[in-house]
Tab-separated table of N, CA, C and O in Angstrom:
chain	number	residue	atom	x	y	z
A	147	MET	N	98.669	73.499	90.298
A	147	MET	CA	98.192	74.318	91.319
A	147	MET	C	99.346	74.682	92.218
A	147	MET	O	100.248	73.782	92.397
A	148	ALA	N	99.468	75.886	92.728
A	148	ALA	CA	100.583	76.298	93.633
A	148	ALA	C	100.005	76.642	94.857
A	148	ALA	O	98.749	76.993	95.029
A	149	ALA	N	100.847	76.533	95.883
A	149	ALA	CA	100.261	76.995	97.354
A	149	ALA	C	101.533	77.640	98.161
A	149	ALA	O	102.539	77.382	97.871
A	150	GLY	N	101.175	78.388	99.113
A	150	GLY	CA	102.114	79.064	99.824
A	150	GLY	C	101.811	78.780	101.268
A	150	GLY	O	100.751	78.428	101.720
A	151	ALA	N	102.834	78.774	102.196
A	151	ALA	CA	102.689	78.484	103.651
A	151	ALA	C	103.036	79.740	104.470
A	151	ALA	O	103.971	80.432	104.000
A	152	LEU	N	102.354	79.954	105.508
A	152	LEU	CA	102.581	81.212	106.520
A	152	LEU	C	103.238	80.538	107.559
A	152	LEU	O	102.769	79.831	108.402
A	153	PHE	N	104.493	80.864	107.822
A	153	PHE	CA	105.285	80.628	109.061
A	153	PHE	C	105.462	81.760	109.902
A	153	PHE	O	105.729	82.871	109.381
A	154	VAL	N	104.995	81.655	111.167
A	154	VAL	CA	104.927	82.928	112.024
A	154	VAL	C	105.867	82.765	113.141
A	154	VAL	O	105.941	81.705	113.825
A	155	ASP	N	106.602	83.843	113.516
A	155	ASP	CA	107.356	83.845	114.644
A	155	ASP	C	107.177	85.182	115.350
A	155	ASP	O	107.735	86.162	115.002
A	156	GLY	N	106.253	85.246	116.362
A	156	GLY	CA	105.874	86.453	116.962
A	156	GLY	C	105.217	87.489	115.879
A	156	GLY	O	104.161	87.035	115.456
A	157	ASP	N	105.880	88.556	115.681
A	157	ASP	CA	105.344	89.581	114.818
A	157	ASP	C	106.047	89.424	113.547
A	157	ASP	O	105.917	90.446	112.773
A	158	ARG	N	106.714	88.387	113.216
A	158	ARG	CA	107.438	88.188	111.959
A	158	ARG	C	106.957	87.041	111.161
A	158	ARG	O	106.373	86.057	111.769
A	159	VAL	N	107.008	87.172	109.914
A	159	VAL	CA	106.767	85.897	108.899
A	159	VAL	C	107.957	85.577	108.143
A	159	VAL	O	108.780	86.572	107.856
A	160	LEU	N	108.011	84.335	107.796
A	160	LEU	CA	109.043	83.883	106.828
A	160	LEU	C	108.795	84.156	105.446
A	160	LEU	O	107.835	83.696	104.941
A	161	LEU	N	109.796	84.908	104.812
A	161	LEU	CA	109.658	85.128	103.284
A	161	LEU	C	110.914	84.614	102.801
A	161	LEU	O	111.928	84.481	103.349
A	162	VAL	N	110.784	84.110	101.444
A	162	VAL	CA	111.845	83.567	100.693
A	162	VAL	C	112.053	84.396	99.361
A	162	VAL	O	111.072	84.882	98.788
A	163	ARG	N	113.184	84.268	98.781
A	163	ARG	CA	113.365	84.818	97.498
A	163	ARG	C	113.998	83.632	96.686
A	163	ARG	O	114.983	83.029	96.971
A	164	LYS	N	113.230	83.359	95.583
A	164	LYS	CA	113.668	82.349	94.642
A	164	LYS	C	114.675	82.766	93.588
A	164	LYS	O	114.755	83.873	93.079
A	165	THR	N	115.529	81.812	93.169
A	165	THR	CA	116.605	82.212	92.263
A	165	THR	C	116.054	82.661	90.816
A	165	THR	O	116.783	83.528	90.202
A	166	TYR	N	114.808	82.188	90.535
A	166	TYR	CA	114.352	82.563	89.298
A	166	TYR	C	113.511	83.920	89.238
A	166	TYR	O	112.899	84.279	88.343
A	167	GLY	N	113.418	84.614	90.416
A	167	GLY	CA	112.720	85.856	90.354
A	167	GLY	C	113.507	86.722	91.389
A	167	GLY	O	114.349	86.336	92.290
A	168	GLU	N	113.241	88.039	91.414
A	168	GLU	CA	113.874	89.006	92.277
A	168	GLU	C	112.957	89.468	93.324
A	168	GLU	O	113.257	90.485	93.955
A	169	ARG	N	111.738	88.820	93.502
A	169	ARG	CA	110.867	89.379	94.566
A	169	ARG	C	110.804	88.464	95.647
A	169	ARG	O	111.028	87.073	95.627
A	170	TRP	N	110.308	88.978	96.877
A	170	TRP	CA	110.317	88.034	98.035
A	170	TRP	C	108.781	87.480	97.915
A	170	TRP	O	107.877	88.029	97.356
A	171	ASP	N	108.581	86.365	98.499
A	171	ASP	CA	107.388	85.701	98.462
A	171	ASP	C	107.249	84.643	99.746
A	171	ASP	O	108.181	84.413	100.437
A	172	LEU	N	106.087	84.183	99.908
A	172	LEU	CA	105.869	83.184	100.865
A	172	LEU	C	106.609	81.818	100.512
A	172	LEU	O	106.570	81.575	99.208
A	173	PRO	N	107.020	81.067	101.477
A	173	PRO	CA	107.519	79.755	100.975
A	173	PRO	C	106.443	78.889	100.440
A	173	PRO	O	105.308	78.984	100.925
A	174	GLY	N	106.700	78.141	99.489
A	174	GLY	CA	105.632	77.270	98.875
A	174	GLY	C	106.193	76.663	97.579
A	174	GLY	O	107.342	76.682	97.463
A	175	GLY	N	105.233	76.196	96.682
A	175	GLY	CA	105.529	75.722	95.557
A	175	GLY	C	104.374	74.918	94.838
A	175	GLY	O	103.149	75.423	95.310
A	176	TYR	N	104.671	73.944	94.025
A	176	TYR	CA	103.505	73.396	93.347
A	176	TYR	C	102.846	72.208	94.345
A	176	TYR	O	103.519	71.651	95.053
A	177	VAL	N	101.584	72.025	94.143
A	177	VAL	CA	100.827	71.044	94.968
A	177	VAL	C	100.968	69.763	94.334
A	177	VAL	O	100.527	69.744	93.221
A	178	ASP	N	101.294	68.701	94.871
A	178	ASP	CA	101.394	67.360	94.361
A	178	ASP	C	100.181	66.652	94.855
A	178	ASP	O	100.040	66.492	96.148
A	179	CYS	N	99.203	66.455	93.924
A	179	CYS	CA	98.078	65.767	94.303
A	179	CYS	C	98.079	64.216	93.966
A	179	CYS	O	97.125	63.433	93.623
A	180	GLY	N	99.159	63.487	94.149
A	180	GLY	CA	99.365	62.216	93.856
A	180	GLY	C	98.803	61.396	94.933
A	180	GLY	O	98.279	61.742	95.842
A	181	PRO	N	99.012	60.102	94.728
A	181	PRO	CA	98.549	59.218	95.742
A	181	PRO	C	99.261	59.003	97.071
A	181	PRO	O	100.033	58.079	97.316
A	182	LEU	N	99.018	59.959	97.815
A	182	LEU	CA	99.689	59.989	99.085
A	182	LEU	C	98.748	59.462	100.250
A	182	LEU	O	99.087	59.718	101.486
A	183	GLY	N	97.608	59.107	99.926
A	183	GLY	CA	96.593	58.712	101.039
A	183	GLY	C	95.332	59.254	100.758
A	183	GLY	O	94.976	59.818	99.677
A	184	ASP	N	94.578	59.342	101.790
A	184	ASP	CA	93.160	59.996	101.693
A	184	ASP	C	93.285	61.437	101.565
A	184	ASP	O	93.195	62.258	102.363
A	185	ASP	N	93.126	61.894	100.057
A	185	ASP	CA	93.156	63.190	99.789
A	185	ASP	C	94.287	63.980	100.283
A	185	ASP	O	94.219	65.265	100.524
A	186	ALA	N	95.498	63.410	100.467
A	186	ALA	CA	96.641	64.076	101.070
A	186	ALA	C	97.242	64.962	100.031
A	186	ALA	O	97.098	64.659	98.860
A	187	GLN	N	97.807	66.107	100.381
A	187	GLN	CA	98.589	66.931	99.495
A	187	GLN	C	99.894	67.309	100.213
A	187	GLN	O	99.936	67.417	101.240
A	188	SER	N	100.908	67.513	99.350
A	188	SER	CA	102.113	68.065	99.834
A	188	SER	C	102.566	69.328	99.125
A	188	SER	O	102.190	69.288	98.028
A	189	ILE	N	103.357	70.293	99.655
A	189	ILE	CA	103.882	71.384	98.959
A	189	ILE	C	105.395	71.041	98.922
A	189	ILE	O	106.137	70.686	99.891
A	190	GLN	N	105.869	71.111	97.739
A	190	GLN	CA	107.266	70.698	97.431
A	190	GLN	C	108.045	72.100	96.830
A	190	GLN	O	107.652	72.459	96.018
A	191	LEU	N	109.227	72.406	97.475
A	191	LEU	CA	109.935	73.361	96.784
A	191	LEU	C	111.471	73.059	96.900
A	191	LEU	O	111.911	72.732	98.027
A	192	ASP	N	112.190	73.100	95.943
A	192	ASP	CA	113.423	72.618	95.892
A	192	ASP	C	114.261	73.673	96.515
A	192	ASP	O	114.284	74.845	96.195
A	193	ARG	N	115.129	73.281	97.494
A	193	ARG	CA	115.864	74.130	98.243
A	193	ARG	C	116.887	74.930	97.272
A	193	ARG	O	117.399	76.012	97.433
A	194	GLN	N	117.403	74.242	96.119
A	194	GLN	CA	118.219	74.792	95.297
A	194	GLN	C	117.661	76.036	94.579
A	194	GLN	O	118.217	76.886	93.943
A	195	GLU	N	116.238	76.180	94.552
A	195	GLU	CA	115.602	77.310	93.973
A	195	GLU	C	115.578	78.415	94.919
A	195	GLU	O	115.074	79.491	94.485
A	196	LEU	N	115.958	78.369	96.127
A	196	LEU	CA	115.985	79.467	97.049
A	196	LEU	C	117.288	80.220	97.063
A	196	LEU	O	118.339	79.707	97.188
A	197	ASP	N	117.122	81.649	96.787
A	197	ASP	CA	118.291	82.412	97.084
A	197	ASP	C	118.584	82.984	98.448
A	197	ASP	O	119.597	82.996	98.876
A	198	GLN	N	117.485	83.395	99.096
A	198	GLN	CA	117.593	84.046	100.468
A	198	GLN	C	116.236	83.464	101.118
A	198	GLN	O	115.162	83.354	100.555
A	199	TRP	N	116.254	83.640	102.484
A	199	TRP	CA	115.159	83.624	103.238
A	199	TRP	C	115.296	84.452	104.423
A	199	TRP	O	116.444	84.672	104.858
A	200	GLU	N	114.246	84.887	105.075
A	200	GLU	CA	114.516	85.963	106.115
A	200	GLU	C	113.218	86.030	106.872
A	200	GLU	O	112.050	86.009	106.367
A	201	TRP	N	113.326	86.199	108.219
A	201	TRP	CA	111.985	86.464	109.063
A	201	TRP	C	111.872	88.038	108.901
A	201	TRP	O	112.818	88.757	109.371
A	202	VAL	N	110.577	88.493	108.437
A	202	VAL	CA	110.327	89.754	108.301
A	202	VAL	C	109.197	90.253	109.115
A	202	VAL	O	108.225	89.748	109.157
A	203	PRO	N	109.319	91.388	109.817
A	203	PRO	CA	108.407	91.937	110.616
A	203	PRO	C	107.139	92.266	109.638
A	203	PRO	O	107.167	92.718	108.567
A	204	VAL	N	106.011	92.009	110.197
A	204	VAL	CA	104.665	92.037	109.374
A	204	VAL	C	104.530	93.561	109.045
A	204	VAL	O	104.109	93.841	107.751
A	205	ASP	N	104.950	94.518	109.746
A	205	ASP	CA	104.945	95.909	109.471
A	205	ASP	C	105.793	96.314	108.295
A	205	ASP	O	105.829	97.536	107.834
A	206	GLU	N	106.607	95.506	107.825
A	206	GLU	CA	107.579	95.762	106.739
A	206	GLU	C	107.234	94.963	105.498
A	206	GLU	O	108.020	94.955	104.525
A	207	LEU	N	106.048	94.362	105.418
A	207	LEU	CA	105.606	93.525	104.242
A	207	LEU	C	105.529	94.415	103.033
A	207	LEU	O	105.982	93.974	101.908
A	208	ALA	N	105.061	95.542	103.239
A	208	ALA	CA	104.810	96.470	101.939
A	208	ALA	C	106.127	96.955	101.245
A	208	ALA	O	106.221	97.157	100.110
A	209	GLU	N	107.281	96.914	102.198
A	209	GLU	CA	108.622	97.219	101.696
A	209	GLU	C	109.249	96.061	100.888
A	209	GLU	O	110.017	96.326	100.061
A	210	ARG	N	108.682	94.907	101.115
A	210	ARG	CA	109.393	93.607	100.626
A	210	ARG	C	108.676	93.011	99.476
A	210	ARG	O	109.247	92.300	98.683
A	211	THR	N	107.361	93.221	99.374
A	211	THR	CA	106.323	92.440	98.511
A	211	THR	C	105.647	93.401	97.548
A	211	THR	O	105.421	94.445	97.900
A	212	ILE	N	104.990	92.659	96.682
A	212	ILE	CA	104.082	93.396	95.824
A	212	ILE	C	102.817	93.702	96.554
A	212	ILE	O	102.567	92.995	97.679
A	213	PRO	N	102.166	94.853	96.377
A	213	PRO	CA	100.933	95.202	97.187
A	213	PRO	C	99.886	93.971	97.417
A	213	PRO	O	99.524	93.941	98.581
A	214	ARG	N	99.665	93.289	96.416
A	214	ARG	CA	98.557	92.228	96.484
A	214	ARG	C	98.981	91.123	97.495
A	214	ARG	O	98.252	90.701	98.460
A	215	LEU	N	100.393	90.796	97.444
A	215	LEU	CA	100.862	89.896	98.370
A	215	LEU	C	101.087	90.256	99.811
A	215	LEU	O	100.657	89.608	100.780
A	216	ALA	N	101.334	91.561	99.922
A	216	ALA	CA	101.416	92.225	101.229
A	216	ALA	C	99.996	92.247	101.862
A	216	ALA	O	99.967	91.727	103.130
A	217	ARG	N	98.987	92.549	101.142
A	217	ARG	CA	97.703	92.467	101.756
A	217	ARG	C	97.389	91.115	102.115
A	217	ARG	O	96.607	90.761	103.238
A	218	ARG	N	97.595	90.154	101.291
A	218	ARG	CA	97.306	88.720	101.583
A	218	ARG	C	97.994	88.158	102.767
A	218	ARG	O	97.344	87.469	103.590
A	219	ILE	N	99.286	88.403	102.995
A	219	ILE	CA	100.020	87.932	104.139
A	219	ILE	C	99.523	88.637	105.364
A	219	ILE	O	99.328	88.014	106.456
A	220	GLN	N	99.202	89.967	105.347
A	220	GLN	CA	98.549	90.682	106.395
A	220	GLN	C	97.407	90.030	106.844
A	220	GLN	O	97.067	89.883	108.147
A	221	HIS	N	96.468	89.698	106.016
A	221	HIS	CA	95.095	89.196	106.267
A	221	HIS	C	95.331	87.762	106.930
A	221	HIS	O	94.680	87.423	107.836
A	222	ALA	N	96.317	87.085	106.328
A	222	ALA	CA	96.560	85.672	106.758
A	222	ALA	C	97.149	85.773	108.293
A	222	ALA	O	96.720	84.885	109.076
A	223	TYR	N	97.959	86.695	108.454
A	223	TYR	CA	98.594	86.784	109.846
A	223	TYR	C	97.514	87.300	110.799
A	223	TYR	O	97.529	86.710	111.932
A	224	GLU	N	96.634	88.083	110.472
A	224	GLU	CA	95.500	88.626	111.324
A	224	GLU	C	94.572	87.262	111.776
A	224	GLU	O	94.167	87.151	112.808
A	225	ALA	N	94.343	86.577	110.731
A	225	ALA	CA	93.500	85.288	110.783
A	225	ALA	C	94.122	84.328	111.754
A	225	ALA	O	93.503	83.774	112.506
A	226	TYR	N	95.465	84.241	111.519
A	226	TYR	CA	96.235	83.314	112.382
A	226	TYR	C	96.129	83.819	113.675
A	226	TYR	O	95.845	83.027	114.698
A	227	GLY	N	96.323	85.006	114.032
A	227	GLY	CA	96.285	85.680	115.299
A	227	GLY	C	94.996	85.490	116.094
A	227	GLY	O	94.878	85.386	117.362
A	228	SER	N	93.914	85.406	115.254
A	228	SER	CA	92.599	85.378	116.087
A	228	SER	C	91.959	83.959	115.811
A	228	SER	O	90.939	83.756	116.446
A	229	GLY	N	92.785	82.957	115.213
A	229	GLY	CA	92.156	81.625	115.248
A	229	GLY	C	91.087	81.472	114.168
A	229	GLY	O	90.491	80.620	114.253
A	230	THR	N	91.082	82.349	113.199
A	230	THR	CA	90.038	82.351	112.210
A	230	THR	C	90.511	81.954	110.783
A	230	THR	O	91.675	81.862	110.602
A	231	VAL	N	89.561	81.991	109.864
A	231	VAL	CA	89.914	81.626	108.409
A	231	VAL	C	89.629	82.928	107.574
A	231	VAL	O	88.580	83.503	107.934
A	232	ALA	N	90.481	83.294	106.722
A	232	ALA	CA	90.167	84.553	105.912
A	232	ALA	C	90.029	84.039	104.449
A	232	ALA	O	90.867	83.243	103.998
A	233	TYR	N	89.018	84.562	103.783
A	233	TYR	CA	88.777	84.299	102.335
A	233	TYR	C	89.112	85.632	101.655
A	233	TYR	O	88.601	86.764	102.001
A	234	LEU	N	90.007	85.466	100.757
A	234	LEU	CA	90.564	86.707	100.106
A	234	LEU	C	90.443	86.407	98.555
A	234	LEU	O	90.493	85.234	97.991
A	235	GLU	N	90.285	87.575	97.771
A	235	GLU	CA	90.366	87.697	96.267
A	235	GLU	C	91.283	88.585	95.927
A	235	GLU	O	91.091	89.826	96.376
A	236	HIS	N	92.401	88.316	95.344
A	236	HIS	CA	93.482	89.339	94.851
A	236	HIS	C	94.057	90.052	96.066
A	236	HIS	O	94.241	91.202	96.041
A	237	GLY	N	94.050	89.346	97.210
A	237	GLY	CA	94.832	89.935	98.342
A	237	GLY	C	93.818	90.715	99.357
A	237	GLY	O	94.185	91.304	100.321
A	238	ALA	N	92.433	90.682	99.054
A	238	ALA	CA	91.558	91.582	99.739
A	238	ALA	C	90.310	90.723	100.063
A	238	ALA	O	89.920	89.834	99.378
A	239	SER	N	89.508	91.145	101.047
A	239	SER	CA	88.235	90.565	101.299
A	239	SER	C	87.316	91.061	100.241
A	239	SER	O	87.231	92.123	99.894
A	240	PRO	N	86.558	90.120	99.766
A	240	PRO	CA	85.653	90.362	98.581
A	240	PRO	C	84.534	91.128	99.331
A	240	PRO	O	84.124	90.808	100.499
A	241	THR	N	83.847	92.126	98.683
A	241	THR	CA	82.673	92.725	99.098
A	241	THR	C	81.370	92.019	98.599
A	241	THR	O	81.447	91.178	97.613
A	242	SER	N	80.296	92.212	99.343
A	242	SER	CA	79.180	91.488	98.731
A	242	SER	C	78.402	92.196	97.635
A	242	SER	O	77.691	91.694	96.757
A	243	ALA	N	78.900	93.387	97.348
A	243	ALA	CA	78.551	94.111	96.081
A	243	ALA	C	79.096	93.433	94.914
A	243	ALA	O	80.345	93.041	94.907
A	244	GLY	N	78.438	93.213	93.896
A	244	GLY	CA	78.979	92.722	92.757
A	244	GLY	C	78.858	91.186	92.691
A	244	GLY	O	79.240	90.489	91.707
A	245	ARG	N	78.278	90.593	93.643
A	245	ARG	CA	78.110	89.132	93.861
A	245	ARG	C	76.673	88.778	93.595
A	245	ARG	O	75.809	89.357	93.705
């Protein structure tokens, strides 16, 4: 399983570019579900895998990331700002139709 983390600095979020891809993404990596304690999990990403990192204004996400990721980050940023949790499917809020 993989996970990403949202780091926020005002109206900017931290994006990284990994050496094995040419796209910007959230920092993250594989989730280690080892014996770290009571259901503890950690996210590990080897620094050697990072090519670049940059604080990117939220209104520039669409220019830096694929559409699904831009939507996901935008919803996560809005949830962060309002102190709520967002449930997303493919980077968008699921509709009740089709459920």
